[in-house]
Amino acid sequence: MSTKKPGSVVFEGVRKNFGAFTAIPNLTLTIEPGTLVTLLGPSGCGKTTTLRMLAGLENPTSGKIIIGGKDVTMLPANERDVSMVFQSYALFPHMTAVDNVAYGLESSGLKRQHARRRAEEGLELVGLAGMGQRLPAELSGGQQQRVAVARALILEPQVLLLDEPLSNLDARLRRRVRTEIRQLQQQLGFTAVYVTHDQDEALAVSDQIIVMKDGEVAQKGPPRDLYEQPASAFIADFIGEANVVPCDIVNVEGDHAIISVEGLIHRVTSRNIRPGPAQLAVRPNAISLAPKNGGAFSGHITHAAYLGDHIEYEVKTRNGTLFVIDPAVETALQPTTEVEIGFKDRGIAIIGG
Ligand SMILES: Nc1ncnc2c1ncn2[C@@H]1O[C@H](COP(=O)(O)OP(=O)(O)OP(=O)(O)O)[C@@H](O)[C@H]1O
Ligand SMILES: [Mg+2]
């Protein structure tokens, strides 16, 4: 089984009002064919609304939606060549797994025998060979989820939409099924738009992440760019944890800047930045601590917690409290210890003034 032609997805100035409320003010974005793109963002930011408009389950108030080069804005759901995996699986409880998977093909006119054979292939693809005769109630949550994925995949859509597909699974199973979905997507090469509010899941499966806030794109990029070069404090704190620390940009040299935090000098990658006051996003594991010995940037430890392979510290400084993750468990520092604070090479980014 293969998807015939992965489609691109374009939103052009899409607005969505619910009565007087504007959920999406003006959304413009492009998703390249054959990529897995995650919509990530806090509850209520418009992820499901965006997906439902793409699926044709909700009409935009204005703007255009284009799939595979074709304007589908006015097309009903069944003419869009997309299929959707819902958070709740939405399997028919009285139909076997194979019948659930075959259902969409049969209703699009394929002969029963042929549809069932394809459905068996679909189940095999998601690792459920031989389980076709079970009812949904006789399958685990993860297996039901895979039936739902097989049912969507077998229609060979240009674009597969997944709305929080793993939210009903426990943590361990979530990790396994997300890996399986990603492997299938890469193996078959289809375009996938994946909605989640779990940042780890987004980092793990995506080619591109679109972080949404209040119906707008806050930042779009590959996982690594978003983590290492967050454009704002919102992104820095939403994708991974970050300490926001005021700094002075002392000098800019090409694509690097020399910054000072209370006299601690450090060199960081910079983007279009000018000397002056700014803010840094500092990852908890990008901070080093040592007993105070004259360092410029200092504080004292207010809390230390041993977590097996690392220690979590809270360090009070003149500019607020830092959260620090230190792998050096053998040299644990005790609360009240005066410490000097250093920055490591990675995990520090300027996020604007
Ligand atoms: N049918 C509707 N009528 C009115 N308001 C709606 C409707 N559907 C969604 N909204 C509102 O639009 C906004 C975006 O909702 P949406 O369901 O897209 O959020 P989401 O990002 O998927 O959130 P979650 O992570 O909680 O699922 C919310 O403020 C929501 O209350
Ligand atoms: Mg939602």
PDB file of C-alpha atoms in Angstrom, residues 12-112:
ATOM      1  CA  GLU A  12      -4.234  31.825   2.651  1.00  0.00           C
ATOM      2  CA  GLY A  13      -5.508  34.512   4.986  1.00  0.00           C
ATOM      3  CA  VAL A  14      -7.972  32.160   6.674  1.00  0.00           C
ATOM      4  CA  ARG A  15     -10.291  33.642   9.261  1.00  0.00           C
ATOM      5  CA  LYS A  16     -12.745  31.731  11.421  1.00  0.00           C
ATOM      6  CA  ASN A  17     -15.414  33.375  13.523  1.00  0.00           C
ATOM      7  CA  PHE A  18     -17.785  31.534  15.820  1.00  0.00           C
ATOM      8  CA  GLY A  19     -20.543  34.124  16.156  1.00  0.00           C
ATOM      9  CA  ALA A  20     -18.916  37.246  17.546  1.00  0.00           C
ATOM     10  CA  PHE A  21     -15.802  35.332  18.627  1.00  0.00           C
ATOM     11  CA  THR A  22     -12.789  35.162  16.309  1.00  0.00           C
ATOM     12  CA  ALA A  23     -10.978  31.867  16.866  1.00  0.00           C
ATOM     13  CA  ILE A  24      -8.577  32.322  13.915  1.00  0.00           C
ATOM     14  CA  PRO A  25      -7.969  35.948  12.849  1.00  0.00           C
ATOM     15  CA  ASN A  26      -5.754  35.532   9.803  1.00  0.00           C
ATOM     16  CA  LEU A  27      -3.889  32.286   9.212  1.00  0.00           C
ATOM     17  CA  THR A  28      -1.404  31.896   6.384  1.00  0.00           C
ATOM     18  CA  LEU A  29       0.815  28.831   6.195  1.00  0.00           C
ATOM     19  CA  THR A  30       2.262  26.259   3.821  1.00  0.00           C
ATOM     20  CA  ILE A  31       2.861  22.577   4.460  1.00  0.00           C
ATOM     21  CA  GLU A  32       5.191  20.799   2.050  1.00  0.00           C
ATOM     22  CA  PRO A  33       4.086  17.501   0.501  1.00  0.00           C
ATOM     23  CA  GLY A  34       5.337  14.368   2.238  1.00  0.00           C
ATOM     24  CA  THR A  35       6.134  16.075   5.529  1.00  0.00           C
ATOM     25  CA  LEU A  36       4.713  15.611   8.994  1.00  0.00           C
ATOM     26  CA  VAL A  37       3.790  18.965  10.459  1.00  0.00           C
ATOM     27  CA  THR A  38       2.587  19.396  14.003  1.00  0.00           C
ATOM     28  CA  LEU A  39       0.222  22.074  15.220  1.00  0.00           C
ATOM     29  CA  LEU A  40       1.244  22.653  18.806  1.00  0.00           C
ATOM     30  CA  GLY A  41      -0.154  25.123  21.270  1.00  0.00           C
ATOM     31  CA  PRO A  42      -2.074  25.667  24.480  1.00  0.00           C
ATOM     32  CA  SER A  43      -5.694  24.667  24.907  1.00  0.00           C
ATOM     33  CA  GLY A  44      -8.069  26.855  22.920  1.00  0.00           C
ATOM     34  CA  CYS A  45      -5.424  28.271  20.544  1.00  0.00           C
ATOM     35  CA  GLY A  46      -7.266  26.943  17.475  1.00  0.00           C
ATOM     36  CA  LYS A  47      -5.558  23.652  16.576  1.00  0.00           C
ATOM     37  CA  THR A  48      -8.709  21.563  16.181  1.00  0.00           C
ATOM     38  CA  THR A  49     -10.481  24.404  14.379  1.00  0.00           C
ATOM     39  CA  THR A  50      -7.603  24.589  11.875  1.00  0.00           C
ATOM     40  CA  LEU A  51      -7.699  20.826  11.321  1.00  0.00           C
ATOM     41  CA  ARG A  52     -11.483  20.764  10.968  1.00  0.00           C
ATOM     42  CA  MET A  53     -11.358  23.524   8.358  1.00  0.00           C
ATOM     43  CA  LEU A  54      -8.761  21.501   6.468  1.00  0.00           C
ATOM     44  CA  ALA A  55     -10.951  18.398   6.659  1.00  0.00           C
ATOM     45  CA  GLY A  56     -14.009  20.330   5.474  1.00  0.00           C
ATOM     46  CA  LEU A  57     -15.878  19.842   8.746  1.00  0.00           C
ATOM     47  CA  GLU A  58     -15.909  23.581   9.389  1.00  0.00           C
ATOM     48  CA  ASN A  59     -16.089  26.426   6.856  1.00  0.00           C
ATOM     49  CA  PRO A  60     -13.676  29.352   7.044  1.00  0.00           C
ATOM     50  CA  THR A  61     -15.334  32.745   7.451  1.00  0.00           C
ATOM     51  CA  SER A  62     -12.947  34.059   4.808  1.00  0.00           C
ATOM     52  CA  GLY A  63      -9.718  33.099   3.083  1.00  0.00           C
ATOM     53  CA  LYS A  64      -8.658  30.105   1.023  1.00  0.00           C
ATOM     54  CA  ILE A  65      -7.591  26.528   1.689  1.00  0.00           C
ATOM     55  CA  ILE A  66      -5.628  24.762  -1.031  1.00  0.00           C
ATOM     56  CA  ILE A  67      -4.769  21.042  -0.999  1.00  0.00           C
ATOM     57  CA  GLY A  68      -2.413  19.616  -3.611  1.00  0.00           C
ATOM     58  CA  GLY A  69      -2.695  22.803  -5.656  1.00  0.00           C
ATOM     59  CA  LYS A  70      -6.495  22.677  -5.726  1.00  0.00           C
ATOM     60  CA  ASP A  71      -8.707  25.257  -4.024  1.00  0.00           C
ATOM     61  CA  VAL A  72     -10.931  23.163  -1.749  1.00  0.00           C
ATOM     62  CA  THR A  73     -12.385  26.016   0.305  1.00  0.00           C
ATOM     63  CA  MET A  74     -15.902  25.348  -0.939  1.00  0.00           C
ATOM     64  CA  LEU A  75     -15.636  21.554  -1.284  1.00  0.00           C
ATOM     65  CA  PRO A  76     -17.419  19.213   1.124  1.00  0.00           C
ATOM     66  CA  ALA A  77     -15.370  16.870   3.322  1.00  0.00           C
ATOM     67  CA  ASN A  78     -15.806  13.788   1.132  1.00  0.00           C
ATOM     68  CA  GLU A  79     -14.391  15.519  -1.949  1.00  0.00           C
ATOM     69  CA  ARG A  80     -11.188  16.745  -0.360  1.00  0.00           C
ATOM     70  CA  ASP A  81      -9.012  13.646  -0.464  1.00  0.00           C
ATOM     71  CA  VAL A  82      -8.019  13.932   3.177  1.00  0.00           C
ATOM     72  CA  SER A  83      -8.802  11.566   6.017  1.00  0.00           C
ATOM     73  CA  MET A  84      -8.843  12.239   9.685  1.00  0.00           C
ATOM     74  CA  VAL A  85      -7.951  10.199  12.754  1.00  0.00           C
ATOM     75  CA  PHE A  86     -10.032  11.449  15.657  1.00  0.00           C
ATOM     76  CA  GLN A  87      -8.960  11.644  19.257  1.00  0.00           C
ATOM     77  CA  SER A  88     -11.755   9.249  20.234  1.00  0.00           C
ATOM     78  CA  TYR A  89     -10.928   6.706  17.446  1.00  0.00           C
ATOM     79  CA  ALA A  90     -14.637   6.693  16.484  1.00  0.00           C
ATOM     80  CA  LEU A  91     -14.641   2.952  15.652  1.00  0.00           C
ATOM     81  CA  PHE A  92     -17.978   1.202  15.141  1.00  0.00           C
ATOM     82  CA  PRO A  93     -18.292  -0.958  18.271  1.00  0.00           C
ATOM     83  CA  HIS A  94     -20.319  -3.752  16.666  1.00  0.00           C
ATOM     84  CA  MET A  95     -18.050  -4.169  13.649  1.00  0.00           C
ATOM     85  CA  THR A  96     -14.843  -6.207  13.607  1.00  0.00           C
ATOM     86  CA  ALA A  97     -11.512  -4.463  13.123  1.00  0.00           C
ATOM     87  CA  VAL A  98     -11.302  -5.485   9.490  1.00  0.00           C
ATOM     88  CA  ASP A  99     -14.860  -4.287   8.777  1.00  0.00           C
ATOM     89  CA  ASN A 100     -14.112  -0.996  10.490  1.00  0.00           C
ATOM     90  CA  VAL A 101     -11.089  -0.507   8.254  1.00  0.00           C
ATOM     91  CA  ALA A 102     -12.926  -1.645   5.106  1.00  0.00           C
ATOM     92  CA  TYR A 103     -15.926   0.577   5.774  1.00  0.00           C
ATOM     93  CA  GLY A 104     -14.634   3.699   4.065  1.00  0.00           C
ATOM     94  CA  LEU A 105     -13.556   1.796   0.961  1.00  0.00           C
ATOM     95  CA  GLU A 106     -16.872  -0.024   0.713  1.00  0.00           C
ATOM     96  CA  SER A 107     -18.857   3.151   1.040  1.00  0.00           C
ATOM     97  CA  SER A 108     -16.781   4.675  -1.735  1.00  0.00           C
ATOM     98  CA  GLY A 109     -17.988   1.824  -3.945  1.00  0.00           C
ATOM     99  CA  LEU A 110     -15.252  -0.799  -3.766  1.00  0.00           C
ATOM    100  CA  LYS A 111     -16.477  -4.454  -3.855  1.00  0.00           C
ATOM    101  CA  ARG A 112     -16.693  -6.071  -0.431  1.00  0.00           C
TER     102      ARG A 112
END
